[in-house]
């Protein structure tokens, strides 16, 4: 009997892959299967996977042409045999008792989704990421609809899938898959579908997943990909499936606008982060694109006052500068913030 199916998409991860695999094969919960989906890697990833597959029968391998992380995970889901499903990224690794801890908690409380904290780092600073919900408490359907689903629309801090354990029947009986052709936010979309159907969710104080922020990754490559365009695309997501007795269409639109404004403020910080090495002309072009965007202008017209009141004084100043298209003020404010934080 397979207790947990762990799905790991792999694309050119040979620098980190052995560490990831060893951490999985060292799990104290022995009844796991590890489904590695080689997504058209051109480095040594496939040969590494084949070597481990020969050594351990728990290692399953799917090899496909490059189709992206969503399709890789969907193909892993098709063959998963476990009672529960977990996800790991190939450049990350887990503690030896990670899946055992999540499994024991899920079984004890009869959970559909079990969530834990995780270790992360940014700009050389290590920290533990925690969800903004009470730990060691069972959240049932009404509370999920009222408190957790709105958070998926307005924030992205709980979007990750790799710090969660899902009951397989929740996913398969509701035909939940990762969205195809989505450049940003596919994890949040998947989670919103799962949480909308879940009867019991639980947040653990335990942290056993190590998220590695790789330089040049999709979330960090500011100039190589049109990140702002992807934020605009994400804003167009249809969250009507999350509407319920606690969450109407008007509130959904407000939450989407709140998230959009938060993300463009964050993006402006990335544009002005010296570590991202963006030259002045490129920065001016990127900021101008953001300020003149029809989406930005419309959201400011409809939601500026409401969102403005929910933000800190610092964010309010930035929102004011965005609304009135004042790039010099934006640069000044963020430059002062960077200096205070010694960036």
Short mmCIF file of C-alpha atoms in Angstrom, two decimals:
data_model
loop_
_atom_site.label_atom_id
_atom_site.label_comp_id
_atom_site.label_asym_id
_atom_site.label_seq_id
_atom_site.Cartn_x
_atom_site.Cartn_y
_atom_site.Cartn_z
CA UNK A 1 0.00 0.00 0.00
CA UNK A 2 1.30 3.45 -0.95
CA UNK A 3 0.61 6.02 1.76
CA UNK A 4 1.85 9.16 -0.01
CA UNK A 5 2.62 9.86 -3.65
CA UNK A 6 5.19 12.65 -3.90
CA UNK A 7 5.32 14.40 -7.30
CA UNK A 8 8.56 16.14 -8.28
CA UNK A 9 8.79 18.00 -11.64
CA UNK A 10 12.36 18.16 -12.89
CA UNK A 11 13.80 20.58 -15.43
CA UNK A 12 17.56 21.11 -15.63
CA UNK A 13 18.05 20.66 -11.89
CA UNK A 14 21.19 18.51 -11.86
CA UNK A 15 23.00 20.85 -9.46
CA UNK A 16 20.42 20.25 -6.72
CA UNK A 17 18.71 17.00 -7.68
CA UNK A 18 20.76 14.48 -5.71
CA UNK A 19 20.25 16.40 -2.48
CA UNK A 20 16.50 16.46 -3.14
CA UNK A 21 16.33 12.73 -3.94
CA UNK A 22 18.43 11.71 -0.93
CA UNK A 23 16.19 13.72 1.40
CA UNK A 24 13.15 11.89 0.01
CA UNK A 25 14.63 8.42 0.18
CA UNK A 26 15.61 9.09 3.80
CA UNK A 27 12.00 9.67 4.93
CA UNK A 28 10.95 7.86 8.11
CA UNK A 29 7.63 7.11 6.41
CA UNK A 30 8.73 4.25 4.17
CA UNK A 31 5.44 3.67 2.33
CA UNK A 32 5.91 6.54 -0.13
CA UNK A 33 6.35 6.59 -3.87
CA UNK A 34 8.35 9.35 -5.48
CA UNK A 35 7.14 10.31 -8.96
CA UNK A 36 9.80 12.29 -10.79
CA UNK A 37 8.62 13.92 -14.01
CA UNK A 38 11.55 14.82 -16.24
CA UNK A 39 10.23 17.77 -18.24
CA UNK A 40 12.62 17.69 -21.19
CA UNK A 41 15.80 18.40 -19.23
CA UNK A 42 18.89 19.03 -21.34
CA UNK A 43 21.42 18.64 -18.50
CA UNK A 44 22.33 15.53 -16.48
CA UNK A 45 18.99 15.37 -14.62
CA UNK A 46 17.63 12.36 -16.53
CA UNK A 47 20.76 10.25 -15.98
CA UNK A 48 20.67 11.06 -12.26
CA UNK A 49 17.03 10.01 -12.07
CA UNK A 50 17.67 6.77 -13.95
CA UNK A 51 20.53 5.91 -11.60
CA UNK A 52 18.36 6.35 -8.50
CA UNK A 53 15.47 4.49 -10.14
CA UNK A 54 17.69 1.42 -10.49
CA UNK A 55 18.66 1.61 -6.82
CA UNK A 56 15.22 2.14 -5.22
CA UNK A 57 11.86 0.81 -6.38
CA UNK A 58 10.06 3.75 -4.76
CA UNK A 59 11.47 6.04 -7.45
CA UNK A 60 9.06 6.28 -10.39
CA UNK A 61 10.06 8.12 -13.54
CA UNK A 62 8.08 9.84 -16.26
CA UNK A 63 10.02 11.46 -19.08
CA UNK A 64 8.29 13.93 -21.39
CA UNK A 65 9.08 16.70 -23.83
CA UNK A 66 9.25 20.11 -22.18
CA UNK A 67 5.67 21.14 -21.38
CA UNK A 68 6.07 23.20 -18.23
CA UNK A 69 5.65 22.56 -14.54
CA UNK A 70 1.83 22.36 -14.58
CA UNK A 71 1.72 19.59 -17.17
CA UNK A 72 4.53 17.78 -15.39
CA UNK A 73 2.54 17.77 -12.15
CA UNK A 74 -0.68 16.80 -13.94
CA UNK A 75 1.06 13.81 -15.52
CA UNK A 76 2.36 12.82 -12.10
CA UNK A 77 -1.17 13.01 -10.68
CA UNK A 78 -2.41 10.58 -13.34
CA UNK A 79 -0.30 7.71 -12.01
CA UNK A 80 -0.31 8.56 -8.28
CA UNK A 81 -1.33 5.57 -6.14
CA UNK A 82 -1.07 7.05 -2.65
CA UNK A 83 -3.83 7.84 -0.18
CA UNK A 84 -2.30 11.31 0.02
CA UNK A 85 -0.39 13.48 -2.44
CA UNK A 86 2.55 15.77 -1.77
CA UNK A 87 4.71 17.94 -4.01
CA UNK A 88 8.40 18.80 -3.90
CA UNK A 89 10.45 21.03 -6.22
CA UNK A 90 13.66 19.46 -7.55
CA UNK A 91 15.94 22.20 -6.20
CA UNK A 92 14.47 21.97 -2.68
CA UNK A 93 14.79 19.32 0.03
CA UNK A 94 12.92 18.09 3.10
CA UNK A 95 13.67 16.98 6.64
CA UNK A 96 13.76 13.22 7.27
CA UNK A 97 10.41 13.23 9.13
CA UNK A 98 8.61 15.69 6.85
CA UNK A 99 6.03 13.42 5.24
CA UNK A 100 5.65 11.27 8.36
CA UNK A 101 4.71 14.36 10.39
CA UNK A 102 2.15 15.56 7.84
CA UNK A 103 0.71 12.05 7.41
CA UNK A 104 0.26 11.43 11.14
CA UNK A 105 -1.48 14.79 11.53
CA UNK A 106 -3.77 14.16 8.54
CA UNK A 107 -4.77 10.74 9.86
CA UNK A 108 -5.33 11.95 13.42
CA UNK A 109 -7.70 14.75 12.42
CA UNK A 110 -9.18 13.17 9.23
CA UNK A 111 -7.93 16.08 7.13
CA UNK A 112 -8.31 16.88 3.45
CA UNK A 113 -5.37 19.32 3.49
CA UNK A 114 -2.53 19.58 6.00
CA UNK A 115 -0.36 22.72 5.92
CA UNK A 116 2.98 23.29 7.62
CA UNK A 117 5.54 26.07 7.81
CA UNK A 118 8.74 26.04 5.75
CA UNK A 119 12.29 27.33 5.78
CA UNK A 120 13.20 29.96 3.21
CA UNK A 121 15.74 32.64 2.46
CA UNK A 122 15.78 35.89 0.53
CA UNK A 123 18.74 38.13 -0.25
CA UNK A 124 20.88 36.01 2.09
CA UNK A 125 18.49 36.24 5.04
CA UNK A 126 17.03 32.95 6.34
CA UNK A 127 13.60 32.82 7.92
CA UNK A 128 10.66 30.52 8.62
CA UNK A 129 7.52 31.23 6.60
CA UNK A 130 4.23 30.84 8.44
CA UNK A 131 0.61 31.02 7.36
CA UNK A 132 -1.48 33.82 8.93
CA UNK A 133 -3.94 31.37 10.46
CA UNK A 134 -4.22 29.80 13.90
CA UNK A 135 -2.07 26.72 14.21
CA UNK A 136 -3.16 23.35 15.61
CA UNK A 137 -6.83 23.99 14.91
CA UNK A 138 -9.14 22.23 12.47
CA UNK A 139 -10.77 24.58 9.96
CA UNK A 140 -14.04 23.20 8.64
CA UNK A 141 -15.98 24.07 5.50
CA UNK A 142 -17.71 27.31 6.57
CA UNK A 143 -14.54 28.76 8.10
CA UNK A 144 -12.54 27.81 5.01
CA UNK A 145 -15.05 29.61 2.80
CA UNK A 146 -15.23 32.66 5.05
CA UNK A 147 -11.58 33.16 6.05
CA UNK A 148 -9.19 31.16 3.89
CA UNK A 149 -10.59 31.37 0.34
CA UNK A 150 -10.59 35.20 0.31
CA UNK A 151 -6.93 35.09 1.31
CA UNK A 152 -6.06 33.09 -1.80
CA UNK A 153 -7.52 35.88 -3.93
CA UNK A 154 -5.92 38.81 -2.13
CA UNK A 155 -2.51 37.39 -1.16
CA UNK A 156 -0.04 34.79 -2.33
CA UNK A 157 1.78 33.89 0.89
CA UNK A 158 -0.04 30.55 1.23
CA UNK A 159 -0.02 29.67 -2.48
CA UNK A 160 2.81 27.14 -2.33
CA UNK A 161 1.86 23.50 -2.80
CA UNK A 162 5.01 21.86 -1.45
CA UNK A 163 4.30 22.61 2.24
CA UNK A 164 0.94 20.84 2.04
CA UNK A 165 -0.39 17.28 2.03
CA UNK A 166 -3.60 16.63 0.07
CA UNK A 167 -6.01 13.72 0.36
CA UNK A 168 -5.91 12.07 -3.06
CA UNK A 169 -9.68 11.61 -3.22
CA UNK A 170 -10.16 15.38 -2.82
CA UNK A 171 -8.14 15.98 -5.97
CA UNK A 172 -9.33 13.09 -8.11
CA UNK A 173 -13.03 13.10 -7.23
CA UNK A 174 -13.21 16.81 -8.05
CA UNK A 175 -11.04 16.45 -11.19
CA UNK A 176 -8.65 19.14 -9.95
CA UNK A 177 -5.58 19.76 -12.11
CA UNK A 178 -2.99 22.48 -12.56
CA UNK A 179 -3.95 25.10 -15.17
CA UNK A 180 -2.25 24.85 -18.53
CA UNK A 181 -0.60 27.87 -20.13
CA UNK A 182 -0.58 29.96 -16.94
CA UNK A 183 2.70 31.84 -16.51
CA UNK A 184 2.16 32.93 -12.91
CA UNK A 185 0.09 31.75 -9.95
CA UNK A 186 -0.59 28.15 -11.02
CA UNK A 187 0.00 26.91 -7.46
CA UNK A 188 -2.46 29.42 -6.00
CA UNK A 189 -5.05 28.46 -8.59
CA UNK A 190 -4.67 24.76 -7.79
CA UNK A 191 -4.90 25.47 -4.07
CA UNK A 192 -8.00 27.64 -4.46
CA UNK A 193 -9.77 24.72 -6.16
CA UNK A 194 -8.64 22.26 -3.47
CA UNK A 195 -9.52 24.48 -0.50
CA UNK A 196 -12.93 25.28 -2.03
CA UNK A 197 -13.79 21.57 -1.92
CA UNK A 198 -12.08 20.69 1.37
CA UNK A 199 -14.07 19.82 4.49
CA UNK A 200 -11.17 19.91 6.94
CA UNK A 201 -7.90 21.88 6.83
CA UNK A 202 -5.20 22.09 9.49
CA UNK A 203 -2.16 24.36 9.99
CA UNK A 204 0.89 22.91 11.75
CA UNK A 205 3.58 24.89 13.56
CA UNK A 206 6.12 22.32 12.35
CA UNK A 207 8.55 23.31 9.57
CA UNK A 208 10.27 20.59 7.55
CA UNK A 209 10.53 21.88 3.98
CA UNK A 210 13.54 23.84 2.73
CA UNK A 211 12.64 26.21 -0.09
CA UNK A 212 15.70 27.28 -2.07
CA UNK A 213 15.39 30.64 -3.85
CA UNK A 214 17.42 29.93 -6.96
CA UNK A 215 18.91 32.91 -8.82
CA UNK A 216 17.33 33.20 -12.25
CA UNK A 217 14.17 31.34 -11.28
CA UNK A 218 10.79 32.35 -12.73
CA UNK A 219 9.98 34.52 -9.75
CA UNK A 220 13.35 36.30 -9.71
CA UNK A 221 14.16 36.84 -13.39
CA UNK A 222 12.89 40.40 -13.70
CA UNK A 223 14.36 41.39 -17.06
CA UNK A 224 14.33 37.99 -18.76
CA UNK A 225 10.55 37.66 -18.60
CA UNK A 226 7.79 40.24 -18.73
CA UNK A 227 6.85 39.87 -15.09
CA UNK A 228 4.44 42.78 -15.11
CA UNK A 229 2.52 41.31 -18.03
CA UNK A 230 2.17 38.10 -16.04
CA UNK A 231 0.73 40.06 -13.10
CA UNK A 232 -1.80 41.60 -15.47
CA UNK A 233 -2.65 38.14 -16.78
CA UNK A 234 -3.11 36.80 -13.27
CA UNK A 235 -5.49 39.64 -12.46
CA UNK A 236 -7.78 38.40 -15.24
CA UNK A 237 -8.23 35.02 -13.52
CA UNK A 238 -11.87 34.13 -13.00
CA UNK A 239 -12.46 33.36 -9.33
CA UNK A 240 -16.21 32.98 -9.63
CA UNK A 241 -15.88 29.36 -8.48
CA UNK A 242 -14.90 30.68 -5.04
CA UNK A 243 -18.07 32.72 -4.55
CA UNK A 244 -20.21 31.47 -1.70
CA UNK A 245 -22.54 32.70 1.01
CA UNK A 246 -19.64 34.62 2.59
CA UNK A 247 -17.96 35.87 -0.59
CA UNK A 248 -19.87 37.65 -3.36
CA UNK A 249 -18.71 38.84 -6.79
CA UNK A 250 -18.12 42.42 -5.62
CA UNK A 251 -15.83 41.28 -2.81
CA UNK A 252 -13.93 38.99 -5.19
CA UNK A 253 -13.20 41.95 -7.49
CA UNK A 254 -11.98 44.06 -4.58
CA UNK A 255 -9.68 41.26 -3.36
CA UNK A 256 -8.24 40.86 -6.85
CA UNK A 257 -7.55 44.60 -7.02
CA UNK A 258 -5.94 44.54 -3.57
CA UNK A 259 -3.58 41.77 -4.69
CA UNK A 260 -2.76 43.54 -7.96
CA UNK A 261 -1.78 46.75 -6.19
CA UNK A 262 0.28 44.86 -3.63
CA UNK A 263 2.12 43.01 -6.37
CA UNK A 264 2.98 46.07 -8.43
CA UNK A 265 4.35 47.77 -5.31
CA UNK A 266 6.51 44.69 -4.74
CA UNK A 267 7.54 44.69 -8.40
CA UNK A 268 8.63 48.32 -8.19
CA UNK A 269 10.90 47.31 -5.32
CA UNK A 270 12.40 44.61 -7.54
CA UNK A 271 12.96 47.15 -10.30
CA UNK A 272 14.89 49.35 -7.85
CA UNK A 273 16.77 46.55 -6.09
CA UNK A 274 20.51 47.04 -6.81
CA UNK A 275 21.03 43.26 -6.68
CA UNK A 276 18.85 42.82 -9.78
CA UNK A 277 21.33 44.88 -11.82
CA UNK A 278 18.82 46.73 -14.01
CA UNK A 279 20.25 49.71 -15.90
CA UNK A 280 18.54 53.12 -15.73
CA UNK A 281 17.00 53.06 -19.22
CA UNK A 282 15.52 49.59 -18.69
CA UNK A 283 14.17 50.58 -15.28
CA UNK A 284 12.53 53.71 -16.73
CA UNK A 285 10.90 51.66 -19.47
CA UNK A 286 9.59 49.02 -17.04
CA UNK A 287 8.24 51.60 -14.59
CA UNK A 288 6.60 53.57 -17.40
CA UNK A 289 4.91 50.42 -18.69
CA UNK A 290 3.48 49.76 -15.24
CA UNK A 291 2.28 53.33 -14.69
CA UNK A 292 0.63 53.66 -18.11
CA UNK A 293 -1.02 50.25 -18.10
CA UNK A 294 -4.77 50.32 -18.75
CA UNK A 295 -5.20 47.71 -16.02
CA UNK A 296 -3.32 49.83 -13.49
CA UNK A 297 -5.28 52.97 -14.42
CA UNK A 298 -8.64 51.19 -14.18
CA UNK A 299 -7.89 49.58 -10.83
CA UNK A 300 -6.72 52.89 -9.37
CA UNK A 301 -9.89 54.52 -10.63
CA UNK A 302 -12.16 51.90 -9.05
CA UNK A 303 -10.32 50.84 -5.90
CA UNK A 304 -7.64 53.38 -4.99
CA UNK A 305 -9.43 54.93 -2.01
CA UNK A 306 -10.54 51.60 -0.54
CA UNK A 307 -7.16 49.89 -0.83
CA UNK A 308 -5.27 53.05 0.19
CA UNK A 309 -6.89 53.00 3.64
CA UNK A 310 -5.76 49.40 4.22
CA UNK A 311 -2.08 50.11 3.60
CA UNK A 312 0.81 51.43 5.70
CA UNK A 313 1.96 55.05 5.40
CA UNK A 314 4.91 53.93 3.31
CA UNK A 315 2.73 51.97 0.89
CA UNK A 316 0.25 54.83 0.74
CA UNK A 317 3.00 57.14 -0.43
CA UNK A 318 3.98 54.70 -3.17
CA UNK A 319 0.36 54.21 -4.25
CA UNK A 320 -0.05 57.99 -4.46
CA UNK A 321 3.06 58.23 -6.66
CA UNK A 322 1.79 55.42 -8.90
CA UNK A 323 -1.66 56.95 -9.26
CA UNK A 324 -0.27 60.32 -10.30
CA UNK A 325 2.53 58.80 -12.41
CA UNK A 326 5.46 60.21 -10.47
CA UNK A 327 8.44 57.91 -11.20
CA UNK A 328 10.91 60.26 -9.51
CA UNK A 329 8.97 60.06 -6.23
CA UNK A 330 8.76 56.27 -6.58
CA UNK A 331 12.53 56.06 -7.03
CA UNK A 332 13.14 58.44 -4.13
CA UNK A 333 10.86 56.59 -1.71
CA UNK A 334 12.16 53.13 -2.56
CA UNK A 335 15.77 54.37 -2.58
CA UNK A 336 15.29 55.70 0.94
CA UNK A 337 13.78 52.38 2.00
CA UNK A 338 16.68 50.45 0.47
CA UNK A 339 19.16 52.66 2.27
CA UNK A 340 17.41 52.11 5.60
CA UNK A 341 17.43 48.36 4.99
CA UNK A 342 21.04 48.56 3.74
CA UNK A 343 20.38 47.03 0.33
#
